[in-house]
Amino acid sequence: MKTKKLDLEIDTIGGLSSLTLAEEKALSDFFQKKKEIKKKTEKKKLNA
């Protein structure tokens, strides 16, 4: 049985320096995908 683990491509979040544009984009994309997956699973639960 595999465990579900999410890995971000960003090494440090909340460090001393601000995030770069690439890091901001990566985080934004990650959270958008999570929202879409959550919406799809909620739709399936409602339709079942």
PDB file of N, CA and C in Angstrom, residues 1-36:
ATOM      1  N   MET A   1       0.843  -1.175   0.000  1.00  0.00           N
ATOM      2  CA  MET A   1       0.000   0.000   0.000  1.00  0.00           C
ATOM      3  C   MET A   1       0.890   1.240   0.000  1.00  0.00           C
ATOM      4  N   LYS A   2       0.609   2.127  -0.899  1.00  0.00           N
ATOM      5  CA  LYS A   2       1.384   3.363  -0.986  1.00  0.00           C
ATOM      6  C   LYS A   2       0.737   4.445  -0.124  1.00  0.00           C
ATOM      7  N   THR A   3       1.569   5.296   0.446  1.00  0.00           N
ATOM      8  CA  THR A   3       1.044   6.448   1.167  1.00  0.00           C
ATOM      9  C   THR A   3       1.036   7.635   0.228  1.00  0.00           C
ATOM     10  N   LYS A   4       0.079   8.499   0.419  1.00  0.00           N
ATOM     11  CA  LYS A   4      -0.055   9.664  -0.443  1.00  0.00           C
ATOM     12  C   LYS A   4       0.761  10.806   0.143  1.00  0.00           C
ATOM     13  N   LYS A   5       1.711  11.305  -0.615  1.00  0.00           N
ATOM     14  CA  LYS A   5       2.570  12.383  -0.143  1.00  0.00           C
ATOM     15  C   LYS A   5       2.708  13.411  -1.257  1.00  0.00           C
ATOM     16  N   LEU A   6       2.514  14.670  -0.920  1.00  0.00           N
ATOM     17  CA  LEU A   6       2.647  15.747  -1.878  1.00  0.00           C
ATOM     18  C   LEU A   6       3.990  16.429  -1.687  1.00  0.00           C
ATOM     19  N   ASP A   7       4.709  16.617  -2.777  1.00  0.00           N
ATOM     20  CA  ASP A   7       5.985  17.306  -2.722  1.00  0.00           C
ATOM     21  C   ASP A   7       5.902  18.573  -3.550  1.00  0.00           C
ATOM     22  N   LEU A   8       6.290  19.672  -2.949  1.00  0.00           N
ATOM     23  CA  LEU A   8       6.372  20.925  -3.682  1.00  0.00           C
ATOM     24  C   LEU A   8       7.762  21.043  -4.282  1.00  0.00           C
ATOM     25  N   GLU A   9       7.871  21.718  -5.398  1.00  0.00           N
ATOM     26  CA  GLU A   9       9.156  21.892  -6.055  1.00  0.00           C
ATOM     27  C   GLU A   9       9.954  23.035  -5.442  1.00  0.00           C
ATOM     28  N   ILE A  10       9.446  23.613  -4.385  1.00  0.00           N
ATOM     29  CA  ILE A  10      10.101  24.757  -3.766  1.00  0.00           C
ATOM     30  C   ILE A  10      10.776  24.290  -2.487  1.00  0.00           C
ATOM     31  N   ASP A  11      12.028  24.663  -2.304  1.00  0.00           N
ATOM     32  CA  ASP A  11      12.793  24.205  -1.148  1.00  0.00           C
ATOM     33  C   ASP A  11      12.328  24.857   0.145  1.00  0.00           C
ATOM     34  N   THR A  12      12.202  26.167   0.150  1.00  0.00           N
ATOM     35  CA  THR A  12      11.880  26.874   1.382  1.00  0.00           C
ATOM     36  C   THR A  12      10.717  27.826   1.150  1.00  0.00           C
ATOM     37  N   ILE A  13       9.739  27.732   2.008  1.00  0.00           N
ATOM     38  CA  ILE A  13       8.609  28.659   1.965  1.00  0.00           C
ATOM     39  C   ILE A  13       8.664  29.467   3.255  1.00  0.00           C
ATOM     40  N   GLY A  14       8.586  30.768   3.137  1.00  0.00           N
ATOM     41  CA  GLY A  14       8.605  31.617   4.317  1.00  0.00           C
ATOM     42  C   GLY A  14      10.008  31.901   4.814  1.00  0.00           C
ATOM     43  N   GLY A  15      10.961  31.907   3.915  1.00  0.00           N
ATOM     44  CA  GLY A  15      12.340  32.208   4.295  1.00  0.00           C
ATOM     45  C   GLY A  15      12.536  33.698   4.497  1.00  0.00           C
ATOM     46  N   LEU A  16      13.767  34.104   4.588  1.00  0.00           N
ATOM     47  CA  LEU A  16      14.080  35.509   4.830  1.00  0.00           C
ATOM     48  C   LEU A  16      13.817  36.384   3.611  1.00  0.00           C
ATOM     49  N   SER A  17      14.008  35.838   2.434  1.00  0.00           N
ATOM     50  CA  SER A  17      13.785  36.631   1.225  1.00  0.00           C
ATOM     51  C   SER A  17      12.396  36.344   0.668  1.00  0.00           C
ATOM     52  N   SER A  18      11.922  37.239  -0.185  1.00  0.00           N
ATOM     53  CA  SER A  18      10.606  37.041  -0.778  1.00  0.00           C
ATOM     54  C   SER A  18      10.694  35.992  -1.884  1.00  0.00           C
ATOM     55  N   LEU A  19       9.539  35.465  -2.252  1.00  0.00           N
ATOM     56  CA  LEU A  19       9.497  34.446  -3.298  1.00  0.00           C
ATOM     57  C   LEU A  19       9.801  35.066  -4.658  1.00  0.00           C
ATOM     58  N   THR A  20      10.431  34.280  -5.507  1.00  0.00           N
ATOM     59  CA  THR A  20      10.684  34.737  -6.867  1.00  0.00           C
ATOM     60  C   THR A  20       9.394  34.558  -7.668  1.00  0.00           C
ATOM     61  N   LEU A  21       9.349  35.138  -8.851  1.00  0.00           N
ATOM     62  CA  LEU A  21       8.160  34.999  -9.694  1.00  0.00           C
ATOM     63  C   LEU A  21       7.911  33.540 -10.052  1.00  0.00           C
ATOM     64  N   ALA A  22       8.965  32.790 -10.306  1.00  0.00           N
ATOM     65  CA  ALA A  22       8.819  31.376 -10.640  1.00  0.00           C
ATOM     66  C   ALA A  22       8.229  30.597  -9.461  1.00  0.00           C
ATOM     67  N   GLU A  23       8.678  30.914  -8.259  1.00  0.00           N
ATOM     68  CA  GLU A  23       8.158  30.245  -7.064  1.00  0.00           C
ATOM     69  C   GLU A  23       6.689  30.597  -6.837  1.00  0.00           C
ATOM     70  N   GLU A  24       6.353  31.870  -7.034  1.00  0.00           N
ATOM     71  CA  GLU A  24       4.955  32.286  -6.889  1.00  0.00           C
ATOM     72  C   GLU A  24       4.070  31.562  -7.888  1.00  0.00           C
ATOM     73  N   LYS A  25       4.535  31.441  -9.116  1.00  0.00           N
ATOM     74  CA  LYS A  25       3.780  30.755 -10.162  1.00  0.00           C
ATOM     75  C   LYS A  25       3.597  29.278  -9.819  1.00  0.00           C
ATOM     76  N   ALA A  26       4.676  28.644  -9.333  1.00  0.00           N
ATOM     77  CA  ALA A  26       4.600  27.228  -8.967  1.00  0.00           C
ATOM     78  C   ALA A  26       3.585  27.009  -7.847  1.00  0.00           C
ATOM     79  N   LEU A  27       3.598  27.865  -6.841  1.00  0.00           N
ATOM     80  CA  LEU A  27       2.632  27.743  -5.749  1.00  0.00           C
ATOM     81  C   LEU A  27       1.210  27.978  -6.239  1.00  0.00           C
ATOM     82  N   SER A  28       1.027  28.979  -7.065  1.00  0.00           N
ATOM     83  CA  SER A  28      -0.293  29.288  -7.591  1.00  0.00           C
ATOM     84  C   SER A  28      -0.849  28.108  -8.387  1.00  0.00           C
ATOM     85  N   ASP A  29      -0.019  27.543  -9.250  1.00  0.00           N
ATOM     86  CA  ASP A  29      -0.444  26.387 -10.050  1.00  0.00           C
ATOM     87  C   ASP A  29      -0.793  25.195  -9.164  1.00  0.00           C
ATOM     88  N   PHE A  30       0.025  24.965  -8.155  1.00  0.00           N
ATOM     89  CA  PHE A  30      -0.202  23.852  -7.239  1.00  0.00           C
ATOM     90  C   PHE A  30      -1.555  23.981  -6.551  1.00  0.00           C
ATOM     91  N   PHE A  31      -1.855  25.165  -6.014  1.00  0.00           N
ATOM     92  CA  PHE A  31      -3.105  25.360  -5.302  1.00  0.00           C
ATOM     93  C   PHE A  31      -4.306  25.339  -6.240  1.00  0.00           C
ATOM     94  N   GLN A  32      -4.145  25.812  -7.466  1.00  0.00           N
ATOM     95  CA  GLN A  32      -5.237  25.736  -8.438  1.00  0.00           C
ATOM     96  C   GLN A  32      -5.574  24.290  -8.759  1.00  0.00           C
ATOM     97  N   LYS A  33      -4.554  23.472  -8.952  1.00  0.00           N
ATOM     98  CA  LYS A  33      -4.787  22.055  -9.247  1.00  0.00           C
ATOM     99  C   LYS A  33      -5.473  21.365  -8.079  1.00  0.00           C
ATOM    100  N   LYS A  34      -5.065  21.700  -6.849  1.00  0.00           N
ATOM    101  CA  LYS A  34      -5.695  21.117  -5.675  1.00  0.00           C
ATOM    102  C   LYS A  34      -7.171  21.473  -5.614  1.00  0.00           C
ATOM    103  N   LYS A  35      -7.508  22.746  -5.928  1.00  0.00           N
ATOM    104  CA  LYS A  35      -8.904  23.181  -5.913  1.00  0.00           C
ATOM    105  C   LYS A  35      -9.720  22.431  -6.955  1.00  0.00           C
ATOM    106  N   GLU A  36      -9.152  22.273  -8.164  1.00  0.00           N
ATOM    107  CA  GLU A  36      -9.865  21.584  -9.231  1.00  0.00           C
ATOM    108  C   GLU A  36     -10.129  20.130  -8.858  1.00  0.00           C
TER     109      GLU A  36
END
